[in-house]
mmCIF file of C-alpha atoms and ligand atoms in Angstrom:
data_model
loop_
_atom_site.group_PDB
_atom_site.id
_atom_site.type_symbol
_atom_site.label_atom_id
_atom_site.label_comp_id
_atom_site.label_asym_id
_atom_site.label_seq_id
_atom_site.Cartn_x
_atom_site.Cartn_y
_atom_site.Cartn_z
ATOM 1 C CA MET A 42 17.324 3.707 8.240
ATOM 2 C CA LYS A 43 18.765 5.216 11.298
ATOM 3 C CA GLU A 44 21.237 7.419 9.554
ATOM 4 C CA LEU A 45 18.570 8.953 7.774
ATOM 5 C CA LEU A 46 16.402 9.514 10.926
ATOM 6 C CA ARG A 47 19.444 10.657 12.909
ATOM 7 C CA THR A 48 20.057 13.503 10.017
ATOM 8 C CA LEU A 49 16.670 14.628 9.882
ATOM 9 C CA VAL A 50 15.637 14.977 13.345
ATOM 10 C CA GLU A 51 18.564 17.065 13.968
ATOM 11 C CA ILE A 52 17.772 19.736 11.504
ATOM 12 C CA PRO A 53 15.158 22.760 12.759
ATOM 13 C CA ALA A 54 11.754 22.800 11.476
ATOM 14 C CA PRO A 55 9.657 25.124 13.090
ATOM 15 C CA PRO A 56 6.187 25.111 11.898
ATOM 16 C CA GLY A 57 6.458 28.152 8.934
ATOM 17 C CA TYR A 58 9.957 27.966 8.894
ATOM 18 C CA GLU A 59 10.604 24.480 7.009
ATOM 19 C CA GLY A 60 13.089 25.345 4.264
ATOM 20 C CA LEU A 61 15.944 23.985 5.837
ATOM 21 C CA VAL A 62 14.608 20.360 6.017
ATOM 22 C CA ARG A 63 12.658 20.571 2.813
ATOM 23 C CA ASN A 64 16.234 21.488 1.040
ATOM 24 C CA GLN A 65 17.814 17.950 2.764
ATOM 25 C CA ILE A 66 14.547 16.329 1.628
ATOM 26 C CA ARG A 67 14.643 17.487 -2.040
ATOM 27 C CA GLU A 68 18.683 16.666 -2.565
ATOM 28 C CA TRP A 69 17.825 13.419 -1.937
ATOM 29 C CA ILE A 70 14.608 12.212 -3.573
ATOM 30 C CA GLU A 71 14.714 14.347 -6.752
ATOM 31 C CA PRO A 72 16.702 12.238 -8.599
ATOM 32 C CA LEU A 73 14.054 9.454 -7.447
ATOM 33 C CA VAL A 74 10.869 11.231 -8.624
ATOM 34 C CA ASP A 75 9.268 12.437 -12.124
ATOM 35 C CA GLU A 76 8.400 15.759 -10.905
ATOM 36 C CA ILE A 77 8.791 17.916 -8.195
ATOM 37 C CA ARG A 78 7.761 21.385 -7.009
ATOM 38 C CA ILE A 79 7.346 23.522 -3.775
ATOM 39 C CA ASP A 80 4.258 24.797 -3.391
ATOM 40 C CA PRO A 81 2.982 28.317 -2.441
ATOM 41 C CA LEU A 82 2.478 27.822 1.013
ATOM 42 C CA GLY A 83 6.021 25.793 1.300
ATOM 43 C CA ASN A 84 4.706 22.359 0.816
ATOM 44 C CA LEU A 85 7.262 19.594 -0.935
ATOM 45 C CA LEU A 86 5.772 17.665 -3.485
ATOM 46 C CA ALA A 87 6.936 14.900 -5.713
ATOM 47 C CA VAL A 88 5.369 12.829 -8.079
ATOM 48 C CA ARG A 89 5.486 9.825 -9.489
ATOM 49 C CA ASN A 90 3.554 9.057 -12.892
ATOM 50 C CA GLN A 91 1.277 6.499 -13.763
ATOM 51 C CA ALA A 92 -1.391 6.524 -16.135
ATOM 52 C CA ASN A 93 -4.407 5.938 -15.950
ATOM 53 C CA ALA A 94 -3.944 4.969 -12.397
ATOM 54 C CA PRO A 95 -5.612 6.393 -9.482
ATOM 55 C CA ARG A 96 -4.012 9.232 -6.934
ATOM 56 C CA LEU A 97 -2.422 8.461 -3.805
ATOM 57 C CA MET A 98 -1.420 11.778 -1.972
ATOM 58 C CA LEU A 99 1.150 9.937 1.046
ATOM 59 C CA VAL A 100 1.780 12.820 3.388
ATOM 60 C CA ALA A 101 4.167 13.099 6.232
ATOM 61 C CA HIS A 102 4.169 16.794 7.842
ATOM 62 C CA MET A 103 8.311 18.211 7.892
ATOM 63 C CA ASP A 104 7.830 20.876 10.851
ATOM 64 C CA GLU A 105 8.161 20.262 14.486
ATOM 65 C CA ILE A 106 6.931 22.067 17.024
ATOM 66 C CA GLY A 107 8.580 25.073 18.344
ATOM 67 C CA LEU A 108 8.526 28.397 20.069
ATOM 68 C CA MET A 109 8.541 31.977 18.699
ATOM 69 C CA ILE A 110 9.638 34.966 20.784
ATOM 70 C CA THR A 111 7.125 37.851 21.994
ATOM 71 C CA HIS A 112 9.129 40.376 23.812
ATOM 72 C CA VAL A 113 12.177 41.408 24.878
ATOM 73 C CA ASP A 114 12.832 43.337 28.544
ATOM 74 C CA GLN A 115 15.297 45.388 29.357
ATOM 75 C CA GLN A 116 17.640 42.906 31.302
ATOM 76 C CA GLY A 117 17.472 40.634 28.178
ATOM 77 C CA PHE A 118 14.766 38.525 29.560
ATOM 78 C CA ALA A 119 13.046 36.681 26.532
ATOM 79 C CA ARG A 120 9.058 36.067 26.700
ATOM 80 C CA PHE A 121 7.299 33.491 24.262
ATOM 81 C CA VAL A 122 4.433 31.488 22.576
ATOM 82 C CA ALA A 123 4.196 27.992 21.903
ATOM 83 C CA LEU A 124 4.076 27.052 18.147
ATOM 84 C CA GLY A 125 2.066 23.813 18.280
ATOM 85 C CA GLY A 126 1.365 21.688 20.797
ATOM 86 C CA VAL A 127 4.137 22.590 23.379
ATOM 87 C CA MET A 128 3.435 21.266 27.018
ATOM 88 C CA PRO A 129 4.403 23.501 30.284
ATOM 89 C CA ILE A 130 5.667 20.414 31.897
ATOM 90 C CA HIS A 131 8.289 20.114 29.570
ATOM 91 C CA CYS A 132 9.754 23.263 28.969
ATOM 92 C CA VAL A 133 11.094 25.006 32.607
ATOM 93 C CA GLY A 134 15.309 24.166 32.558
ATOM 94 C CA GLY A 135 14.863 22.678 28.931
ATOM 95 C CA ARG A 136 17.074 24.530 26.343
ATOM 96 C CA VAL A 137 16.471 25.861 23.083
ATOM 97 C CA ARG A 138 17.804 26.751 19.845
ATOM 98 C CA PHE A 139 16.405 29.322 17.208
ATOM 99 C CA LEU A 140 17.246 29.692 13.341
ATOM 100 C CA ASN A 141 20.014 32.334 13.566
ATOM 101 C CA GLY A 142 21.498 30.180 15.550
ATOM 102 C CA ALA A 143 21.324 31.273 19.059
ATOM 103 C CA GLN A 144 20.787 29.215 22.458
ATOM 104 C CA GLY A 145 19.025 30.394 25.514
ATOM 105 C CA VAL A 146 17.364 27.974 28.701
ATOM 106 C CA ILE A 147 13.567 28.379 29.979
ATOM 107 C CA GLY A 148 13.395 29.602 33.523
ATOM 108 C CA VAL A 149 9.970 30.362 35.284
ATOM 109 C CA GLU A 150 9.226 33.229 37.732
ATOM 110 C CA LYS A 151 8.898 31.969 40.722
ATOM 111 C CA ASN A 152 5.544 31.217 42.734
ATOM 112 C CA PRO A 153 5.890 30.055 46.291
ATOM 113 C CA ALA A 154 2.193 29.670 46.815
ATOM 114 C CA SER A 155 1.621 27.115 44.729
ATOM 115 C CA SER A 156 3.003 23.478 43.316
ATOM 116 C CA GLU A 157 1.056 23.653 39.979
ATOM 117 C CA ILE A 158 3.124 23.273 36.881
ATOM 118 C CA PRO A 159 3.043 27.219 35.619
ATOM 119 C CA PRO A 160 1.835 27.930 32.467
ATOM 120 C CA LEU A 161 4.400 29.328 29.448
ATOM 121 C CA GLU A 162 3.082 32.793 30.125
ATOM 122 C CA LYS A 163 5.473 32.720 33.103
ATOM 123 C CA MET A 164 8.493 31.482 31.677
ATOM 124 C CA PHE A 165 10.961 33.341 29.831
ATOM 125 C CA ILE A 166 14.089 32.418 27.521
ATOM 126 C CA ASP A 167 17.505 33.603 29.509
ATOM 127 C CA PHE A 168 20.798 34.261 26.683
ATOM 128 C CA GLY A 169 22.931 35.081 29.268
ATOM 129 C CA ALA A 170 22.447 38.603 28.638
ATOM 130 C CA SER A 171 21.744 40.966 30.534
ATOM 131 C CA SER A 172 20.574 43.816 28.248
ATOM 132 C CA VAL A 173 17.967 43.959 25.867
ATOM 133 C CA GLU A 174 20.658 45.200 22.962
ATOM 134 C CA ASP A 175 22.810 42.472 24.201
ATOM 135 C CA CYS A 176 20.122 40.002 23.547
ATOM 136 C CA PRO A 177 20.512 37.544 20.208
ATOM 137 C CA VAL A 178 16.284 37.324 19.322
ATOM 138 C CA ARG A 179 13.794 39.758 18.481
ATOM 139 C CA VAL A 180 10.452 40.089 18.194
ATOM 140 C CA GLY A 181 8.980 36.958 16.232
ATOM 141 C CA ASP A 182 12.534 35.302 16.148
ATOM 142 C CA VAL A 183 12.019 31.128 16.098
ATOM 143 C CA ALA A 184 12.752 28.071 18.414
ATOM 144 C CA VAL A 185 13.443 24.584 18.524
ATOM 145 C CA PHE A 186 14.333 22.512 21.735
ATOM 146 C CA ASP A 187 17.674 21.749 21.692
ATOM 147 C CA ARG A 188 18.035 18.038 22.408
ATOM 148 C CA PRO A 189 20.497 15.928 20.754
ATOM 149 C CA PHE A 190 19.794 12.649 18.866
ATOM 150 C CA LEU A 191 20.006 9.669 20.984
ATOM 151 C CA ASP A 192 20.502 6.001 19.945
ATOM 152 C CA LEU A 193 19.503 3.450 22.442
ATOM 153 C CA GLY A 194 20.067 0.227 20.242
ATOM 154 C CA LYS A 195 16.692 -1.131 19.345
ATOM 155 C CA ARG A 196 15.024 2.169 19.872
ATOM 156 C CA VAL A 197 15.739 6.018 19.024
ATOM 157 C CA VAL A 198 15.103 9.426 20.617
ATOM 158 C CA SER A 199 14.397 13.291 19.402
ATOM 159 C CA LYS A 200 12.933 15.929 20.278
ATOM 160 C CA ALA A 201 11.482 15.977 16.665
ATOM 161 C CA MET A 202 10.445 12.014 15.602
ATOM 162 C CA ASP A 203 7.287 13.544 15.629
ATOM 163 C CA ASP A 204 6.584 13.403 12.350
ATOM 164 C CA ARG A 205 10.190 13.136 11.015
ATOM 165 C CA VAL A 206 10.077 9.735 11.908
ATOM 166 C CA GLY A 207 7.262 9.582 8.697
ATOM 167 C CA VAL A 208 9.886 11.645 6.752
ATOM 168 C CA ALA A 209 11.912 9.251 6.817
ATOM 169 C CA VAL A 210 9.460 6.233 6.402
ATOM 170 C CA LEU A 211 8.418 8.000 2.559
ATOM 171 C CA ILE A 212 12.107 8.533 1.795
ATOM 172 C CA GLU A 213 12.670 5.073 2.411
ATOM 173 C CA THR A 214 9.491 4.071 0.349
ATOM 174 C CA LEU A 215 10.956 5.971 -2.379
ATOM 175 C CA ARG A 216 14.392 4.339 -2.108
ATOM 176 C CA ARG A 217 12.672 0.883 -2.560
ATOM 177 C CA LEU A 218 9.815 1.407 -4.357
ATOM 178 C CA GLU A 219 10.074 -0.559 -7.888
ATOM 179 C CA GLN A 220 6.191 -0.656 -8.808
ATOM 180 C CA SER A 221 2.889 1.417 -7.734
ATOM 181 C CA VAL A 222 -0.264 1.028 -8.997
ATOM 182 C CA PHE A 223 -1.147 3.903 -8.278
ATOM 183 C CA GLU A 224 0.076 7.908 -9.283
ATOM 184 C CA LEU A 225 2.133 8.877 -6.403
ATOM 185 C CA TYR A 226 2.133 12.199 -4.868
ATOM 186 C CA PHE A 227 4.849 12.039 -2.447
ATOM 187 C CA VAL A 228 3.815 15.031 -0.101
ATOM 188 C CA PHE A 229 6.023 16.379 2.561
ATOM 189 C CA SER A 230 3.764 19.321 4.296
ATOM 190 C CA VAL A 231 4.494 22.001 6.084
ATOM 191 C CA GLN A 232 2.709 23.425 9.629
ATOM 192 C CA GLU A 233 1.110 20.501 10.684
ATOM 193 C CA GLU A 234 1.437 21.551 14.304
ATOM 194 C CA VAL A 235 -0.293 24.633 14.255
ATOM 195 C CA GLY A 236 -3.720 22.778 12.385
ATOM 196 C CA VAL A 237 -2.781 21.371 9.416
ATOM 197 C CA ARG A 238 -2.370 24.286 7.311
ATOM 198 C CA GLY A 239 0.058 22.699 4.546
ATOM 199 C CA ALA A 240 -1.690 19.479 4.331
ATOM 200 C CA THR A 241 -4.780 21.207 3.520
ATOM 201 C CA VAL A 242 -3.696 23.360 0.362
ATOM 202 C CA ALA A 243 -1.675 20.459 -0.817
ATOM 203 C CA ALA A 244 -5.162 18.221 -0.572
ATOM 204 C CA PHE A 245 -6.715 20.742 -2.616
ATOM 205 C CA GLY A 246 -3.614 20.902 -5.441
ATOM 206 C CA VAL A 247 -3.199 17.195 -5.368
ATOM 207 C CA GLU A 248 -7.201 15.981 -6.159
ATOM 208 C CA PRO A 249 -5.794 12.886 -4.754
ATOM 209 C CA ASP A 250 -8.149 9.761 -4.835
ATOM 210 C CA LEU A 251 -6.846 8.408 -1.763
ATOM 211 C CA GLY A 252 -5.395 9.855 0.896
ATOM 212 C CA LEU A 253 -2.849 8.600 3.460
ATOM 213 C CA ALA A 254 -0.617 10.499 6.096
ATOM 214 C CA VAL A 255 2.420 8.321 8.007
ATOM 215 C CA ASP A 256 2.720 10.230 11.604
ATOM 216 C CA VAL A 257 3.219 9.070 14.746
ATOM 217 C CA THR A 258 0.816 8.289 17.480
ATOM 218 C CA ALA A 259 0.587 7.948 20.932
ATOM 219 C CA THR A 260 1.398 4.462 23.331
ATOM 220 C CA GLY A 261 0.150 3.021 26.315
ATOM 221 C CA ASP A 262 2.962 1.095 27.754
ATOM 222 C CA THR A 263 4.471 3.577 29.882
ATOM 223 C CA PRO A 264 4.069 3.208 34.112
ATOM 224 C CA LYS A 265 0.299 4.467 34.590
ATOM 225 C CA GLY A 266 0.498 5.489 30.670
ATOM 226 C CA HIS A 267 -2.895 6.319 28.716
ATOM 227 C CA ARG A 268 -4.843 3.545 28.799
ATOM 228 C CA MET A 269 -4.685 2.397 25.057
ATOM 229 C CA GLU A 270 -3.753 -0.790 23.374
ATOM 230 C CA VAL A 271 -0.778 0.637 21.036
ATOM 231 C CA ARG A 272 3.056 -0.502 22.432
ATOM 232 C CA LEU A 273 6.015 -0.287 20.936
ATOM 233 C CA GLY A 274 7.377 -2.846 18.873
ATOM 234 C CA LYS A 275 4.414 -4.475 18.125
ATOM 235 C CA GLY A 276 4.227 -3.166 14.393
ATOM 236 C CA PRO A 277 3.341 0.075 13.093
ATOM 237 C CA ALA A 278 0.089 1.218 13.945
ATOM 238 C CA ILE A 279 -3.318 1.481 11.444
ATOM 239 C CA LYS A 280 -5.444 4.350 12.885
ATOM 240 C CA ILE A 281 -9.488 3.746 12.914
ATOM 241 C CA ARG A 282 -10.190 6.984 14.935
ATOM 242 C CA ASP A 283 -8.639 10.109 16.526
ATOM 243 C CA ALA A 284 -10.235 12.908 17.776
ATOM 244 C CA GLY A 285 -9.378 14.423 13.836
ATOM 245 C CA MET A 286 -10.738 12.196 11.710
ATOM 246 C CA ILE A 287 -12.810 8.412 11.236
ATOM 247 C CA ALA A 288 -10.595 6.535 9.421
ATOM 248 C CA ASP A 289 -12.313 5.884 6.202
ATOM 249 C CA PRO A 290 -13.136 2.288 7.116
ATOM 250 C CA ARG A 291 -12.540 0.661 3.147
ATOM 251 C CA VAL A 292 -9.122 2.662 3.291
ATOM 252 C CA VAL A 293 -8.568 0.812 7.068
ATOM 253 C CA ARG A 294 -9.695 -2.884 5.676
ATOM 254 C CA TRP A 295 -7.076 -2.471 2.523
ATOM 255 C CA MET A 296 -4.508 -1.497 5.350
ATOM 256 C CA ILE A 297 -5.158 -4.468 7.509
ATOM 257 C CA GLN A 298 -5.680 -7.195 4.892
ATOM 258 C CA THR A 299 -2.730 -6.066 2.921
ATOM 259 C CA ALA A 300 -0.699 -6.286 6.389
ATOM 260 C CA GLU A 301 -2.152 -9.932 7.125
ATOM 261 C CA LYS A 302 -1.198 -10.837 3.649
ATOM 262 C CA ALA A 303 2.322 -9.404 4.007
ATOM 263 C CA LYS A 304 2.533 -11.254 7.590
ATOM 264 C CA ILE A 305 3.429 -7.652 8.798
ATOM 265 C CA PRO A 306 3.159 -6.837 12.607
ATOM 266 C CA TYR A 307 0.282 -4.120 12.942
ATOM 267 C CA GLN A 308 -1.880 -2.767 15.374
ATOM 268 C CA ARG A 309 -5.299 -1.447 15.893
ATOM 269 C CA GLU A 310 -5.260 2.037 16.697
ATOM 270 C CA ILE A 311 -7.659 4.366 18.873
ATOM 271 C CA LEU A 312 -5.855 7.676 19.762
ATOM 272 C CA GLU A 313 -8.478 9.556 21.937
ATOM 273 C CA PHE A 314 -6.559 12.476 21.349
ATOM 274 C CA GLY A 315 -4.980 14.351 18.491
ATOM 275 C CA GLY A 316 -5.067 14.438 14.831
ATOM 276 C CA THR A 317 -3.056 14.315 11.700
ATOM 277 C CA ASP A 318 -2.883 16.103 7.878
ATOM 278 C CA ALA A 319 -4.992 13.038 7.400
ATOM 279 C CA ARG A 320 -8.010 14.753 8.706
ATOM 280 C CA ALA A 321 -7.382 18.038 5.920
ATOM 281 C CA ILE A 322 -6.905 15.524 3.515
ATOM 282 C CA GLN A 323 -10.347 13.236 4.137
ATOM 283 C CA LEU A 324 -12.169 16.872 4.185
ATOM 284 C CA SER A 325 -10.540 18.362 0.828
ATOM 285 C CA ARG A 326 -12.938 19.298 -2.030
ATOM 286 C CA SER A 327 -15.727 16.378 -2.090
ATOM 287 C CA GLY A 328 -13.848 14.341 0.209
ATOM 288 C CA VAL A 329 -10.973 11.920 -0.246
ATOM 289 C CA PRO A 330 -10.564 8.045 1.740
ATOM 290 C CA THR A 331 -8.460 8.783 3.838
ATOM 291 C CA GLY A 332 -6.061 6.286 6.189
ATOM 292 C CA VAL A 333 -2.901 6.332 8.550
ATOM 293 C CA LEU A 334 -0.137 4.555 9.257
ATOM 294 C CA SER A 335 1.436 5.151 12.773
ATOM 295 C CA ILE A 336 4.815 4.680 13.830
ATOM 296 C CA PRO A 337 4.332 4.378 17.630
ATOM 297 C CA CYS A 338 5.551 7.324 19.708
ATOM 298 C CA ARG A 339 6.311 7.590 23.271
ATOM 299 C CA TYR A 340 6.606 10.697 25.107
ATOM 300 C CA ILE A 341 5.057 12.793 21.828
ATOM 301 C CA HIS A 342 5.936 16.351 22.036
ATOM 302 C CA ALA A 343 8.056 15.938 24.804
ATOM 303 C CA PRO A 344 11.647 16.664 23.983
ATOM 304 C CA SER A 345 12.782 13.123 23.799
ATOM 305 C CA GLU A 346 10.561 11.595 21.618
ATOM 306 C CA MET A 347 10.981 7.783 21.566
ATOM 307 C CA VAL A 348 10.349 5.629 18.756
ATOM 308 C CA ASP A 349 11.251 1.493 18.043
ATOM 309 C CA MET A 350 13.185 1.269 14.460
ATOM 310 C CA GLU A 351 11.826 -2.360 14.248
ATOM 311 C CA ASP A 352 8.457 -0.205 13.809
ATOM 312 C CA VAL A 353 9.623 2.041 11.895
ATOM 313 C CA GLU A 354 11.318 -0.511 8.762
ATOM 314 C CA ASN A 355 7.934 -2.766 9.349
ATOM 315 C CA ALA A 356 6.008 0.672 8.302
ATOM 316 C CA VAL A 357 7.982 0.626 5.404
ATOM 317 C CA ARG A 358 7.622 -2.772 4.580
ATOM 318 C CA LEU A 359 3.905 -2.140 4.637
ATOM 319 C CA LEU A 360 3.424 0.847 2.693
ATOM 320 C CA LEU A 361 5.709 -0.510 0.074
ATOM 321 C CA ARG A 362 3.059 -3.190 0.033
ATOM 322 C CA LEU A 363 0.251 -0.985 -0.407
ATOM 323 C CA LEU A 364 1.149 0.462 -3.103
ATOM 324 C CA ARG A 365 1.028 -2.385 -5.163
ATOM 325 C CA THR A 366 -1.829 -3.509 -3.531
ATOM 326 C CA SER A 367 -5.188 -1.897 -5.429
ATOM 327 C CA HIS A 368 -7.605 0.140 -4.617
ATOM 328 C CA PRO A 369 -9.514 -0.199 -1.963
ATOM 329 C CA PHE A 370 -12.983 0.325 -3.442
ATOM 330 C CA GLU A 371 -12.126 -2.610 -5.658
ATOM 331 C CA LEU A 372 -12.510 -4.383 -2.018
ATOM 332 C CA MET A 373 -15.672 -3.613 -1.205
HETATM 333 CO CO1 LIG B 513 2.663 16.700 16.246
HETATM 334 ZN ZN1 LIG B 514 2.910 15.034 13.956
#
């Protein structure tokens, strides 16, 4: 699965420009499903039919945080805005790569009076150009962070673990899946990082009976990190709450009971900030019972997001069990 993940994270896909990663996913999964389509917003939907079964929508988002050019000055320096939760602390000295192949470095205006981290408005991208004609990008061009995949053995690092690791979990699950008690909609969504926009329309179109997102969550296991119980390598996390949703308690219980029965390690997750596509599913139409299977990840939204391959493997194992285990309503 490491090779699958490596290939996925190296494909650039800023919000709204997910085409390259969508093409790759489509090529891999088309032979594994009964039906596949792309909706008008760009979400990729793959269906495993099952007559008279409740419909489960699984979602992982294809996009990663990135940036967009807003202005190029006479010297060829470009200003930009964030696409998603780009943090200034991770920017200065970083490198970016545009969809047209252009590469540049992020510089910052001098501010001798302050040791504070400057806002993105004070930063610019230097392409080594010396005039506006020389600059390889134009207003509206989009980029992602330029940082190669790093293999540390059990743990791996990339600028796009959020949420290519979720995409990898869904693809691997499809590859190993035999039977399910659900009709399955595997949704690879667009524009999560700018406000769960893809999942919002996908959930409306799919009309699921039950929803499950696979995405990263933070950890509390680094020096003076968040006060949070999730740790890398201790198993996938079952979300109970984040800033965007209270996971349906019936879904949480279904997930926990299934993990315990299968003796798959799991962690109980409360994330005090952030949210996922699950929020959009939960609030679609007249409401959908929804949960989240989370992959613990250090340094989310930094250019070096770290996950543990054992958690990724256990997420696939748990998901496969869940797809064979009946609807949570029946557990009430
Ligand atoms: Co994110
Ligand atoms: Zn995410």
